[in-house]
CSV table of C-alpha atoms in Angstrom, one decimal:
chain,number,residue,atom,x,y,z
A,1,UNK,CA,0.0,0.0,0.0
A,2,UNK,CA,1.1,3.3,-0.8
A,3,UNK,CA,0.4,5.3,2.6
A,4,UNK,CA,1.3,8.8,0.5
A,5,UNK,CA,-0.8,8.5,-2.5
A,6,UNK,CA,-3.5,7.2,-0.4
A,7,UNK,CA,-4.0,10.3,1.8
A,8,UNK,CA,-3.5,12.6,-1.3
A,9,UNK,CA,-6.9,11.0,-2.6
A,10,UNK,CA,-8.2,12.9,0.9
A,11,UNK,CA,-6.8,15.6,0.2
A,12,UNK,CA,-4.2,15.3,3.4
A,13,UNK,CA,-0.6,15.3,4.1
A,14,UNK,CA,1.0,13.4,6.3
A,15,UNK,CA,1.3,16.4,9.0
A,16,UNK,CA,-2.6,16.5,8.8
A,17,UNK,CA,-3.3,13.2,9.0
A,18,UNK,CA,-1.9,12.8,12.2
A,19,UNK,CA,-3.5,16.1,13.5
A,20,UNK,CA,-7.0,14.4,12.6
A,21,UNK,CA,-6.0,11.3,14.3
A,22,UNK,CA,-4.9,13.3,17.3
A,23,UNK,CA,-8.5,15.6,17.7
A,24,UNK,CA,-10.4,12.2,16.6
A,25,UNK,CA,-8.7,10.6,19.8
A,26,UNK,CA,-9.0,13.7,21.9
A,27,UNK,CA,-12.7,13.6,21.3
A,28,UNK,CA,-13.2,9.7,22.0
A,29,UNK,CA,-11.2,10.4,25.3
A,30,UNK,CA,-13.1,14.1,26.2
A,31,UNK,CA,-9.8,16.0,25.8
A,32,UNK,CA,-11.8,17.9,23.6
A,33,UNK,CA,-15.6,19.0,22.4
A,34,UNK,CA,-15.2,18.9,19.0
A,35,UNK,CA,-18.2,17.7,16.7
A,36,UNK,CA,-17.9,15.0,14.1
A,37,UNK,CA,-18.4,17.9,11.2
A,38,UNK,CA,-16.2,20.1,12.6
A,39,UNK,CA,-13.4,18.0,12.8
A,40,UNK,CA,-14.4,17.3,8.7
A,41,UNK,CA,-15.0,21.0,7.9
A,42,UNK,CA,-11.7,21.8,9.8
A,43,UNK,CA,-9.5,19.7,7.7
A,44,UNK,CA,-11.7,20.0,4.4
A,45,UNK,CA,-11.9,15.5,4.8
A,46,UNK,CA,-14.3,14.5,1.4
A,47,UNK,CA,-15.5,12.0,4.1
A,48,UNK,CA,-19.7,12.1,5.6
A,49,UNK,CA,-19.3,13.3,8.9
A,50,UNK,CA,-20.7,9.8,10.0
A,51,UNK,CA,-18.1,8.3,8.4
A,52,UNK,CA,-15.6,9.1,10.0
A,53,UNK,CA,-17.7,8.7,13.2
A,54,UNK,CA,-18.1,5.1,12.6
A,55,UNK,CA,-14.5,4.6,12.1
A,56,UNK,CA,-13.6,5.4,15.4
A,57,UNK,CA,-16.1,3.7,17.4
A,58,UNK,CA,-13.9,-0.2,17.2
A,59,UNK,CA,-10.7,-1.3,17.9
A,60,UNK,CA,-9.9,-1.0,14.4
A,61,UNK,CA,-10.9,2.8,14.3
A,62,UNK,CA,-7.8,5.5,14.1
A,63,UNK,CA,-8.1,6.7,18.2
A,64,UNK,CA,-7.5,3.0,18.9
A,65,UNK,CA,-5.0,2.5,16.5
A,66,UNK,CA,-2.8,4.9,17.4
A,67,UNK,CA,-3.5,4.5,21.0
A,68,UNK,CA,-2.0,1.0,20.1
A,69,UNK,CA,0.9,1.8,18.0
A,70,UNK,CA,1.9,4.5,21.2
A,71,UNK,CA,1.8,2.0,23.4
A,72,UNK,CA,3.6,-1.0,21.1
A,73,UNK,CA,6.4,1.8,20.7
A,74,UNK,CA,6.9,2.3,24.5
A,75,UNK,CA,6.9,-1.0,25.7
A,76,UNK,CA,9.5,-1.9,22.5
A,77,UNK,CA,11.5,1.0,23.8
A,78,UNK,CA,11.2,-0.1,27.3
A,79,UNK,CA,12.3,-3.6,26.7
A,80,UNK,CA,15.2,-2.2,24.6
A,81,UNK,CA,16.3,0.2,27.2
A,82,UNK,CA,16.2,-2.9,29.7
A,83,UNK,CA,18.2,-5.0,27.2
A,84,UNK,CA,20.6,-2.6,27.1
A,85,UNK,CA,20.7,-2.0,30.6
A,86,UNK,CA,21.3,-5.5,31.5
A,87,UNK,CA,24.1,-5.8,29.0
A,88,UNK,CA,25.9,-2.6,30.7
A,89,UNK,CA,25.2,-4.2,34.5
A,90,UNK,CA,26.8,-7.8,32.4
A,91,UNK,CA,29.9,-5.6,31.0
A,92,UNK,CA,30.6,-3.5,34.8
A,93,UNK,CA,30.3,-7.2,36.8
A,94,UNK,CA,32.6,-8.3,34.3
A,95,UNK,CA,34.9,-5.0,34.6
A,96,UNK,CA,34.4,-5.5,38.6
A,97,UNK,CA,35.9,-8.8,38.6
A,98,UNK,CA,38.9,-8.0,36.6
A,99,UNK,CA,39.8,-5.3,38.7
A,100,UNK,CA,39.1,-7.1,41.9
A,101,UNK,CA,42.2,-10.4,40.1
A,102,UNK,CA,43.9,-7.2,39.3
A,103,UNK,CA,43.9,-5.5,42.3
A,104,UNK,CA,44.9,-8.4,44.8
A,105,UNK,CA,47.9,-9.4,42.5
A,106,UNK,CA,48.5,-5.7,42.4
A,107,UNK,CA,48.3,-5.1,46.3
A,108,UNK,CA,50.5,-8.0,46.9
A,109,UNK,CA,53.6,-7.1,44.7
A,110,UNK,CA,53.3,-3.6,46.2
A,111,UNK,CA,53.5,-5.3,49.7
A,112,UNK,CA,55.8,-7.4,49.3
A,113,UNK,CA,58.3,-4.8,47.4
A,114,UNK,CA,57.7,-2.4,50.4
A,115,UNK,CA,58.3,-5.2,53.1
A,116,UNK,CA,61.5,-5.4,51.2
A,117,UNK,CA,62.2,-1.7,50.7
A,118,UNK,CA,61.7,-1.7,54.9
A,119,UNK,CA,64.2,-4.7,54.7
A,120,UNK,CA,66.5,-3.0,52.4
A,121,UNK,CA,66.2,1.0,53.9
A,122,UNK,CA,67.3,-0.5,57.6
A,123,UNK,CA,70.2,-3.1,56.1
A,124,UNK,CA,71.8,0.1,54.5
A,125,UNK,CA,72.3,1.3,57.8
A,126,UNK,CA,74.7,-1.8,59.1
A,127,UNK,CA,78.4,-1.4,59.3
A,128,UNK,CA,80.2,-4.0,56.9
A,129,UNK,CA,81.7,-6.9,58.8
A,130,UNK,CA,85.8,-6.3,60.0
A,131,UNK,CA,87.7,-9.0,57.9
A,132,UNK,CA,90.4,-10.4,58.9
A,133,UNK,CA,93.7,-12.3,57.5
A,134,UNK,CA,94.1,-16.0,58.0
A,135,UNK,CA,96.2,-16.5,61.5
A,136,UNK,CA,98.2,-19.1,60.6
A,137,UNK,CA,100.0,-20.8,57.0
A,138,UNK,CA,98.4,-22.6,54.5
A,139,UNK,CA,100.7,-25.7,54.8
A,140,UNK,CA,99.8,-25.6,59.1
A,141,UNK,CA,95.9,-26.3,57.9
A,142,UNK,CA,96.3,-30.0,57.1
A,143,UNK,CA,92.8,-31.8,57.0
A,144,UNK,CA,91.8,-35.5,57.7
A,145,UNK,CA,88.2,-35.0,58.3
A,146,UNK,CA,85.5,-32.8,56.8
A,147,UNK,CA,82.8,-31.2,59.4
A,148,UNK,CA,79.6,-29.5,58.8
A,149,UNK,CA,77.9,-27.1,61.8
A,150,UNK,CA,74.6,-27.4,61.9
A,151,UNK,CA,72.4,-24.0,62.8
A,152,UNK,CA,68.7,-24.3,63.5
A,153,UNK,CA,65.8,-23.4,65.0
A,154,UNK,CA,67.0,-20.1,66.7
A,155,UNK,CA,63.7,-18.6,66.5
A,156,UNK,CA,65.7,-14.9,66.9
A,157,UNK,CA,63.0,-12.4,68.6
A,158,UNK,CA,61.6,-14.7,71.2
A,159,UNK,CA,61.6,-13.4,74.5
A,160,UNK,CA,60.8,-15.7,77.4
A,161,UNK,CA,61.4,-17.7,80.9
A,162,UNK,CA,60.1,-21.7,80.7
A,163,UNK,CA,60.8,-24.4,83.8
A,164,UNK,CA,64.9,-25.6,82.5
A,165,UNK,CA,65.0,-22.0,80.1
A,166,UNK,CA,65.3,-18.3,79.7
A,167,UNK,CA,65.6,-17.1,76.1
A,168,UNK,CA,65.9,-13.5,74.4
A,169,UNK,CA,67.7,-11.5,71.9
A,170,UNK,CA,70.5,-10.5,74.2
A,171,UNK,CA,71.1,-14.5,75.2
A,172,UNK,CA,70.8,-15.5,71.5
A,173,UNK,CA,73.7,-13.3,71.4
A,174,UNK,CA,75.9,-14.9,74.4
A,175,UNK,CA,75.0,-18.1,72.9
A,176,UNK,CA,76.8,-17.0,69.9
A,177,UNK,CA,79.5,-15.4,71.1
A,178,UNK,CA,80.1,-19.0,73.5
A,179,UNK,CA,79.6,-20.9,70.2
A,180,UNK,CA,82.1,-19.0,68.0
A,181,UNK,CA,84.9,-19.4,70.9
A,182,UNK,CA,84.0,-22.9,70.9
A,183,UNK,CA,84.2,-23.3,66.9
A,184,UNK,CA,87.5,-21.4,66.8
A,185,UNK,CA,89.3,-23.7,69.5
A,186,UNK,CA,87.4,-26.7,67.2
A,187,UNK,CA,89.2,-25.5,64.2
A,188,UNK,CA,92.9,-25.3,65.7
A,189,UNK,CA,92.7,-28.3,67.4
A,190,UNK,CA,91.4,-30.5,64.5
A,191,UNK,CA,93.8,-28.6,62.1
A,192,UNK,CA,90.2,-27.9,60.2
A,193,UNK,CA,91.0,-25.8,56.4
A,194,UNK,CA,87.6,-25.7,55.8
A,195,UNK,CA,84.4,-25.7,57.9
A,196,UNK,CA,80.6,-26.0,56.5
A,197,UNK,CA,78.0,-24.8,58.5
A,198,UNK,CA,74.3,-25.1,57.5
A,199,UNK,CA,71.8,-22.8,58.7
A,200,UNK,CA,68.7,-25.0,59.0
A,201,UNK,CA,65.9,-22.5,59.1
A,202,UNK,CA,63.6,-21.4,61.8
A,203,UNK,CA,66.1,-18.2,62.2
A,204,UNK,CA,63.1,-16.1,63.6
A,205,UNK,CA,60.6,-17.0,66.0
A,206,UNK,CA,57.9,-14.9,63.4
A,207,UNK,CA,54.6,-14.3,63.5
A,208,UNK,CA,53.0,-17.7,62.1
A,209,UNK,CA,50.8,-17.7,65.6
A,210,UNK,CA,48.8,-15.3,67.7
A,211,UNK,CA,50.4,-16.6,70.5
A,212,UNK,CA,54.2,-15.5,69.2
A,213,UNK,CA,52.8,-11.2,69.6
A,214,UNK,CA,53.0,-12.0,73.4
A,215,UNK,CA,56.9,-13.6,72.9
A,216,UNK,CA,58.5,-11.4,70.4
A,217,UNK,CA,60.9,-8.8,71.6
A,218,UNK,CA,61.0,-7.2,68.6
A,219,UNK,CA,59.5,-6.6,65.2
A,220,UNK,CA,59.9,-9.4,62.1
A,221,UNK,CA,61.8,-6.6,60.2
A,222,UNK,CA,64.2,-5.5,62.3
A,223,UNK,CA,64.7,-9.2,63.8
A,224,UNK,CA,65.7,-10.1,60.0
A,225,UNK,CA,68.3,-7.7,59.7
A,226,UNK,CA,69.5,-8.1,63.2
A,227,UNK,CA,69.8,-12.2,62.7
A,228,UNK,CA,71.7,-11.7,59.6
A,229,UNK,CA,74.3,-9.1,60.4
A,230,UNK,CA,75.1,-11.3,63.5
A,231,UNK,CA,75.2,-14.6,61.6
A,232,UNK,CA,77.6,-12.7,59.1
A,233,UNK,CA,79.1,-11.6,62.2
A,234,UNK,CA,79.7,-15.1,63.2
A,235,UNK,CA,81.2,-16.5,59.5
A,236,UNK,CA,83.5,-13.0,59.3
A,237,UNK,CA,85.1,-14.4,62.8
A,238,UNK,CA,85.5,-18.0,62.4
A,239,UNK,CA,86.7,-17.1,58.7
A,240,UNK,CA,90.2,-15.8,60.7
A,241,UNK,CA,90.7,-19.7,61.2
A,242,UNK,CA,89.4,-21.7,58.1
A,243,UNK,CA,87.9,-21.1,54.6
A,244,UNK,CA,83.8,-20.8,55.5
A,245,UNK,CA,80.9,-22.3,53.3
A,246,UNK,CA,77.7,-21.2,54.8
A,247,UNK,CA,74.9,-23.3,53.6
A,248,UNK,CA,71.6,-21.4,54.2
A,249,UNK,CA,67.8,-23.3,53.1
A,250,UNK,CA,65.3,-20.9,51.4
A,251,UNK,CA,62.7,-22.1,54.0
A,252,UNK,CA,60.8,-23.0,57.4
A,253,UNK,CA,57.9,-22.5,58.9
A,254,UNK,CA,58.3,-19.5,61.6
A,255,UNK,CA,59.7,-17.3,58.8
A,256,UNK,CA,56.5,-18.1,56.5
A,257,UNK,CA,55.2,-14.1,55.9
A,258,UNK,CA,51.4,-15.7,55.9
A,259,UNK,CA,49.5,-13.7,53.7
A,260,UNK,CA,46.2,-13.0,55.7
A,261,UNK,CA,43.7,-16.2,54.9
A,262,UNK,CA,46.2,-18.3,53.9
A,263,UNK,CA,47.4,-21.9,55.5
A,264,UNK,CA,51.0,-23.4,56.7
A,265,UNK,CA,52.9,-23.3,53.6
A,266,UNK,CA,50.4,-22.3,51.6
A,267,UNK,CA,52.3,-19.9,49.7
A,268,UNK,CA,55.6,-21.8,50.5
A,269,UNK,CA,58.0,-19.1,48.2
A,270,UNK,CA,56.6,-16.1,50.5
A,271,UNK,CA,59.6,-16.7,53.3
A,272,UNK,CA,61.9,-14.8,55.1
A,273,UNK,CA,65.1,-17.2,55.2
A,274,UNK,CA,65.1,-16.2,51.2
A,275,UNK,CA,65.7,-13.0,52.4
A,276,UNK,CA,68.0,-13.8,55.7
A,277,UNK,CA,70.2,-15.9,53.2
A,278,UNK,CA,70.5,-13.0,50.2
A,279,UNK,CA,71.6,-10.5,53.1
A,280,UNK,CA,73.9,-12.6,54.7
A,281,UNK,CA,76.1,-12.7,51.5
A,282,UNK,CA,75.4,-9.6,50.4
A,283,UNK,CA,77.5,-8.5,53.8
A,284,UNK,CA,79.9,-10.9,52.9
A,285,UNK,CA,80.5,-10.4,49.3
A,286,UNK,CA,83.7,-9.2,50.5
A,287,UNK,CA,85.5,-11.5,52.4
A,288,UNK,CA,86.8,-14.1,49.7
A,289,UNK,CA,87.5,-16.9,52.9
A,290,UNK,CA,83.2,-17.3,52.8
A,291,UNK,CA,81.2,-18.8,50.5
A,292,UNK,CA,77.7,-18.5,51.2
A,293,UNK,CA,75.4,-21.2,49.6
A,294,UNK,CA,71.7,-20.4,48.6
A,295,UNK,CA,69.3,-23.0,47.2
A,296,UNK,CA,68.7,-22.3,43.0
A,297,UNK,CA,65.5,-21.1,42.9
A,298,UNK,CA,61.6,-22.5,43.6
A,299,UNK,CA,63.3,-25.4,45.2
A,300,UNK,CA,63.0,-26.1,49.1
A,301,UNK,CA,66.4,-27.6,49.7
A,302,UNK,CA,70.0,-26.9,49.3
A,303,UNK,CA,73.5,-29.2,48.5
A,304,UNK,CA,75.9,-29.3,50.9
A,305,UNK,CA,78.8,-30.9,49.0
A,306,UNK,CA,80.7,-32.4,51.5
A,307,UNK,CA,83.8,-35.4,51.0
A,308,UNK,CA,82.4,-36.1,47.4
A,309,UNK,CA,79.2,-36.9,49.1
A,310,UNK,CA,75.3,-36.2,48.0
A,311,UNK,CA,74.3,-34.1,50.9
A,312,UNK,CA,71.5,-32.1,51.2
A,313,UNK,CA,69.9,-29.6,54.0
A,314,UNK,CA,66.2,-28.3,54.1
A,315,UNK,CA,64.1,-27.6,57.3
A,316,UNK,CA,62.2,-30.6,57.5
A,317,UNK,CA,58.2,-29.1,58.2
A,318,UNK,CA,57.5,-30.5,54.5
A,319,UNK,CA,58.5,-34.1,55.5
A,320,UNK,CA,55.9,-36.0,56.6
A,321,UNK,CA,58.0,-39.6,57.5
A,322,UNK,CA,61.5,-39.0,58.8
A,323,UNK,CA,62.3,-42.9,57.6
A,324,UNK,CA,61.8,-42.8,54.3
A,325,UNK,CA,62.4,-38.8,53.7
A,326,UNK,CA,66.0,-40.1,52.0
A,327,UNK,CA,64.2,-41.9,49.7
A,328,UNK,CA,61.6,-39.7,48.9
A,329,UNK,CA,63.3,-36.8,48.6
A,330,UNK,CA,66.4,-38.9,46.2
A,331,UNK,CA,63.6,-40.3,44.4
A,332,UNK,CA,62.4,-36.5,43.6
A,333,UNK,CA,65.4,-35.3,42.6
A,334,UNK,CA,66.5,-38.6,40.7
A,335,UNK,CA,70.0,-39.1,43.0
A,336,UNK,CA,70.7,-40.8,45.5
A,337,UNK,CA,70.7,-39.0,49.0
A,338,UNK,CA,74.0,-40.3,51.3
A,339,UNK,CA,72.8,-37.5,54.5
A,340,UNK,CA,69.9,-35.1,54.8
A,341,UNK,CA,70.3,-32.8,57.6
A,342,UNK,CA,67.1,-31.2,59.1
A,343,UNK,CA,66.1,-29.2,62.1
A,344,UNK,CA,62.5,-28.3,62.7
A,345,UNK,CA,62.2,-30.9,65.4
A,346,UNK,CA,64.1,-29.2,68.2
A,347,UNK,CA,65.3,-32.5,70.0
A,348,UNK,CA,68.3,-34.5,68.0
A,349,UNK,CA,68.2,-37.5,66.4
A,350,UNK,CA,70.2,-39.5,63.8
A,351,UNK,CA,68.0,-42.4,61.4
A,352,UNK,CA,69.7,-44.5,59.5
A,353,UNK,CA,67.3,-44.9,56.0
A,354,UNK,CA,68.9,-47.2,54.4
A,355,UNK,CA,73.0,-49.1,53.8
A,356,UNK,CA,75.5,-47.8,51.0
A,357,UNK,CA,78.7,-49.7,49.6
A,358,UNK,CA,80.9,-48.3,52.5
A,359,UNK,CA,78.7,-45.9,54.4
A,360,UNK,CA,74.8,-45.5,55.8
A,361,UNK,CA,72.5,-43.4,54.6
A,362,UNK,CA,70.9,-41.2,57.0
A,363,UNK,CA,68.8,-38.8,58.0
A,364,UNK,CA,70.8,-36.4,60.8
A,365,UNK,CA,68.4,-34.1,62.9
A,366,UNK,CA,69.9,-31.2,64.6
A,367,UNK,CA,69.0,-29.9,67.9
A,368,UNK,CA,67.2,-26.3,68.2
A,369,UNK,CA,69.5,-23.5,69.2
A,370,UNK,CA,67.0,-22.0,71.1
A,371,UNK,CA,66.4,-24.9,73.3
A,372,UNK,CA,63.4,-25.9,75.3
A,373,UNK,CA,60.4,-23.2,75.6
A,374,UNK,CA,56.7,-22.7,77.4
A,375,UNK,CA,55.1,-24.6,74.6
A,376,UNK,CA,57.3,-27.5,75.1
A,377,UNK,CA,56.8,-27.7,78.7
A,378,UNK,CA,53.0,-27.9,78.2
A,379,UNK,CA,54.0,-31.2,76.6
A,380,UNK,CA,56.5,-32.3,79.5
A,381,UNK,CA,59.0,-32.7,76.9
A,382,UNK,CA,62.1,-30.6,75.6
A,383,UNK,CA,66.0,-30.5,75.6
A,384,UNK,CA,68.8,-28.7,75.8
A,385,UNK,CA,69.7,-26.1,73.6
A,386,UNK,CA,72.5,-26.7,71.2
A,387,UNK,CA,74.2,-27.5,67.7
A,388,UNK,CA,76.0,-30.3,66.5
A,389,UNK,CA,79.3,-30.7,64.3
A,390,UNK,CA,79.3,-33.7,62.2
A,391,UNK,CA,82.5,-35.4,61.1
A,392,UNK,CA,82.2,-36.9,57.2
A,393,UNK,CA,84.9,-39.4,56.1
A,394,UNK,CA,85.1,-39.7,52.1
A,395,UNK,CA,84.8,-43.3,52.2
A,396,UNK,CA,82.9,-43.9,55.4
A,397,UNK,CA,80.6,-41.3,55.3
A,398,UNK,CA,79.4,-39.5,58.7
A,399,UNK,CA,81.9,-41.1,61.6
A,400,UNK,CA,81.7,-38.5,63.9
A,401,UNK,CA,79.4,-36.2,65.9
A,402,UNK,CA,79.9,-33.4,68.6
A,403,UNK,CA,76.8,-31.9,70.7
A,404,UNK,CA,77.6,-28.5,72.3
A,405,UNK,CA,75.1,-27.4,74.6
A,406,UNK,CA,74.1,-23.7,74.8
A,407,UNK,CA,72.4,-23.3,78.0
């Protein structure tokens, strides 16, 4: 149908045509008091008056009809404007949730790059380490046996009295003093050349547990830098007497930062000994008598290489059977394992895991430095605090073992 040609045979344009239709549904709904004829005479329609009556009276009648088409329009422009708002409430959830991912893995880097800036802005403070010339020859250092130090659990930062112990920063520090005197007189009488000594983790008491706020003396930032300058402190000394190859693992489970929410080694790479271990040879970079050993990175052990031997040092919270932890760990890193030495457990203990061609294999647990605590007593159990030295033969393997007692 051709609307246009149709109204001209009315004599109407389409401007007029919707006039009429407006005063024809005006009149139907009393907006106005028009009369059938003067609605004709007014737009000269070559329609009876009747006519055009009639045509308005049923649904098919113009007043309906547009009534109809105005209201088709509105609802088709309401459920469009609903579409479209849905689709924009769709695109800002969907916005929403990529900033929320974005934002956490943005909040994190920028805390852990200030913990470290905290780290870094108080270590630049720390007078480097006094080296010191070898005392004696090279021909008077004659070796016959190789011996590994073992360092762990000093939970550094714990302040407290228990029933057998009294612990604190400032003791930590007598401890150390006792047990560099005691190392020195070790080397000369043994004629060592070279000592290893592994730092076994647990180097801060932390804040894994509510329970450590009411023990720590100080704050996990400044008891990082602290630990490490006088652990470097410790190498720079006995390195007067023997060549030094500090072993240090990248973890534990005091030193775990914790994100808030998260579980025991949840987020296993989040852990100060990473840091502890970089510092302590950055403030020995200097002295060429220490070697400071770091496990390559992502991995939760370290190699101590020892008499030719396949030794390896971690802290021991990821092992869950001490008698087969030889095996599983050699069969993870496809080698076999001679010694693992652990900490973690605070009490000593040496487990044979298994017989080699001339040596055992085994599994050498060293005691806590820090000794026995409050916790330990609510278990009636505990022991001294101390470290041990381990003698390794090339061809026998470990043959010797020396306990000093701290306290």
């Amino acid at each position: 149908m051709n609307i246009k040609e149709r109204l001209e045979e009315y004599g109407l344009t389409e401007s007029q045509y919707e006039q009429i239709l407006k005063d024809c549904s005006d009149k139907i709904e009393g907006n106005n008091d028009y009369d059938w004829s003067e609605i004709v005479d007014k737009y000269g329609i070559n329609i009876h008056r009747d006519s055009l009556r009639k045509a308005q009276q049923t649904i098919f009648g113009g007043a309906f009809v547009r009534a109809y088409f105005e209201n088709k329009k509105v609802d088709n422009s309401a459920t469009s404007l609903d579409d479209k708002i849905s689709e924009l409430r769709k695109e800002r959830i969907k916005l929403q949730t990529a900033n929320i991912e974005r934002n956490r893995i943005d909040r994190n880097t920028a805390r852990q790059e200030m913990y470290y800036e905290q780290i870094g802005s108080a270590c630049q403070t720390l007078p480097v380490p006094d080296f010191k010339p070898y005392s004696f020859s090279e021909e008077e250092r004659a070796i016959k046996t190789n011996y590994c130090l073992t360092l762990s659990d000093c939970h550094y930062g714990a302040t407290f009295v228990s029933e057998n112990n009294e612990y604190s920063p400032e003791i930590f520090k007598e401890r150390l003093e006792y047990l560099t005197t005691y190392v020195e007189d070790f080397i000369t009488s043994k004629g060592v050349s070279k000592l290893w000594i592994a730092g076994l983790g647990d180097s801060l008491q932390g804040l894994i547990h509510l329970s450590d706020l009411k023990i720590n003396d100080t704050s996990v930032v400044k008891a990082v830098v602290d630990y490490s300058r006088l652990i470097a402190e410790f190498l720079n000394e006995l390195s007067v007497y023997a060549d030094i190859e500090y072993v240090h693992v990248p973890s534990a489970n005091h030193t775990q930062t914790r994100g808030l929410g998260t579980k025991a080694s949840e987020l296993a790479d989040e852990d100060l000994e990473y840091v502890i271990g970089h510092y302590i040879s950055d403030l020995l970079r200097n002295n060429q008598r220490v070697n400071v050993v770091l496990a390559d990175e992502g991995k939760q052990y370290a190699k101590v290489g020892i008499s030719g031997m396949n030794i390896y040092a971690l802290h021991g919270h990821q092992i869950k059977n001490l008698n087969t932890a030889n095996k599983d760990l050699s069969m993870l890193i496809g080698e076999r394992i001679d010694c693992l030495l652990m900490g973690h457990y605070h009490a000593s203990r040496e487990i044979i895991a298994g017989e080699g061609v001339c040596s055992d294999m085994e599994v050498l647990i060293s005691p806590s430095f820090i000794g026995s605590d409050p916790y330990s007593d609510s278990l009636f159990c505990g022991s001294k605090g101390a470290v041990k030295i381990y003698g390794f033969n090339e061809v026998y393997g470990h043959t010797e073992t020396y306990k000093v007692v701290l306290n």
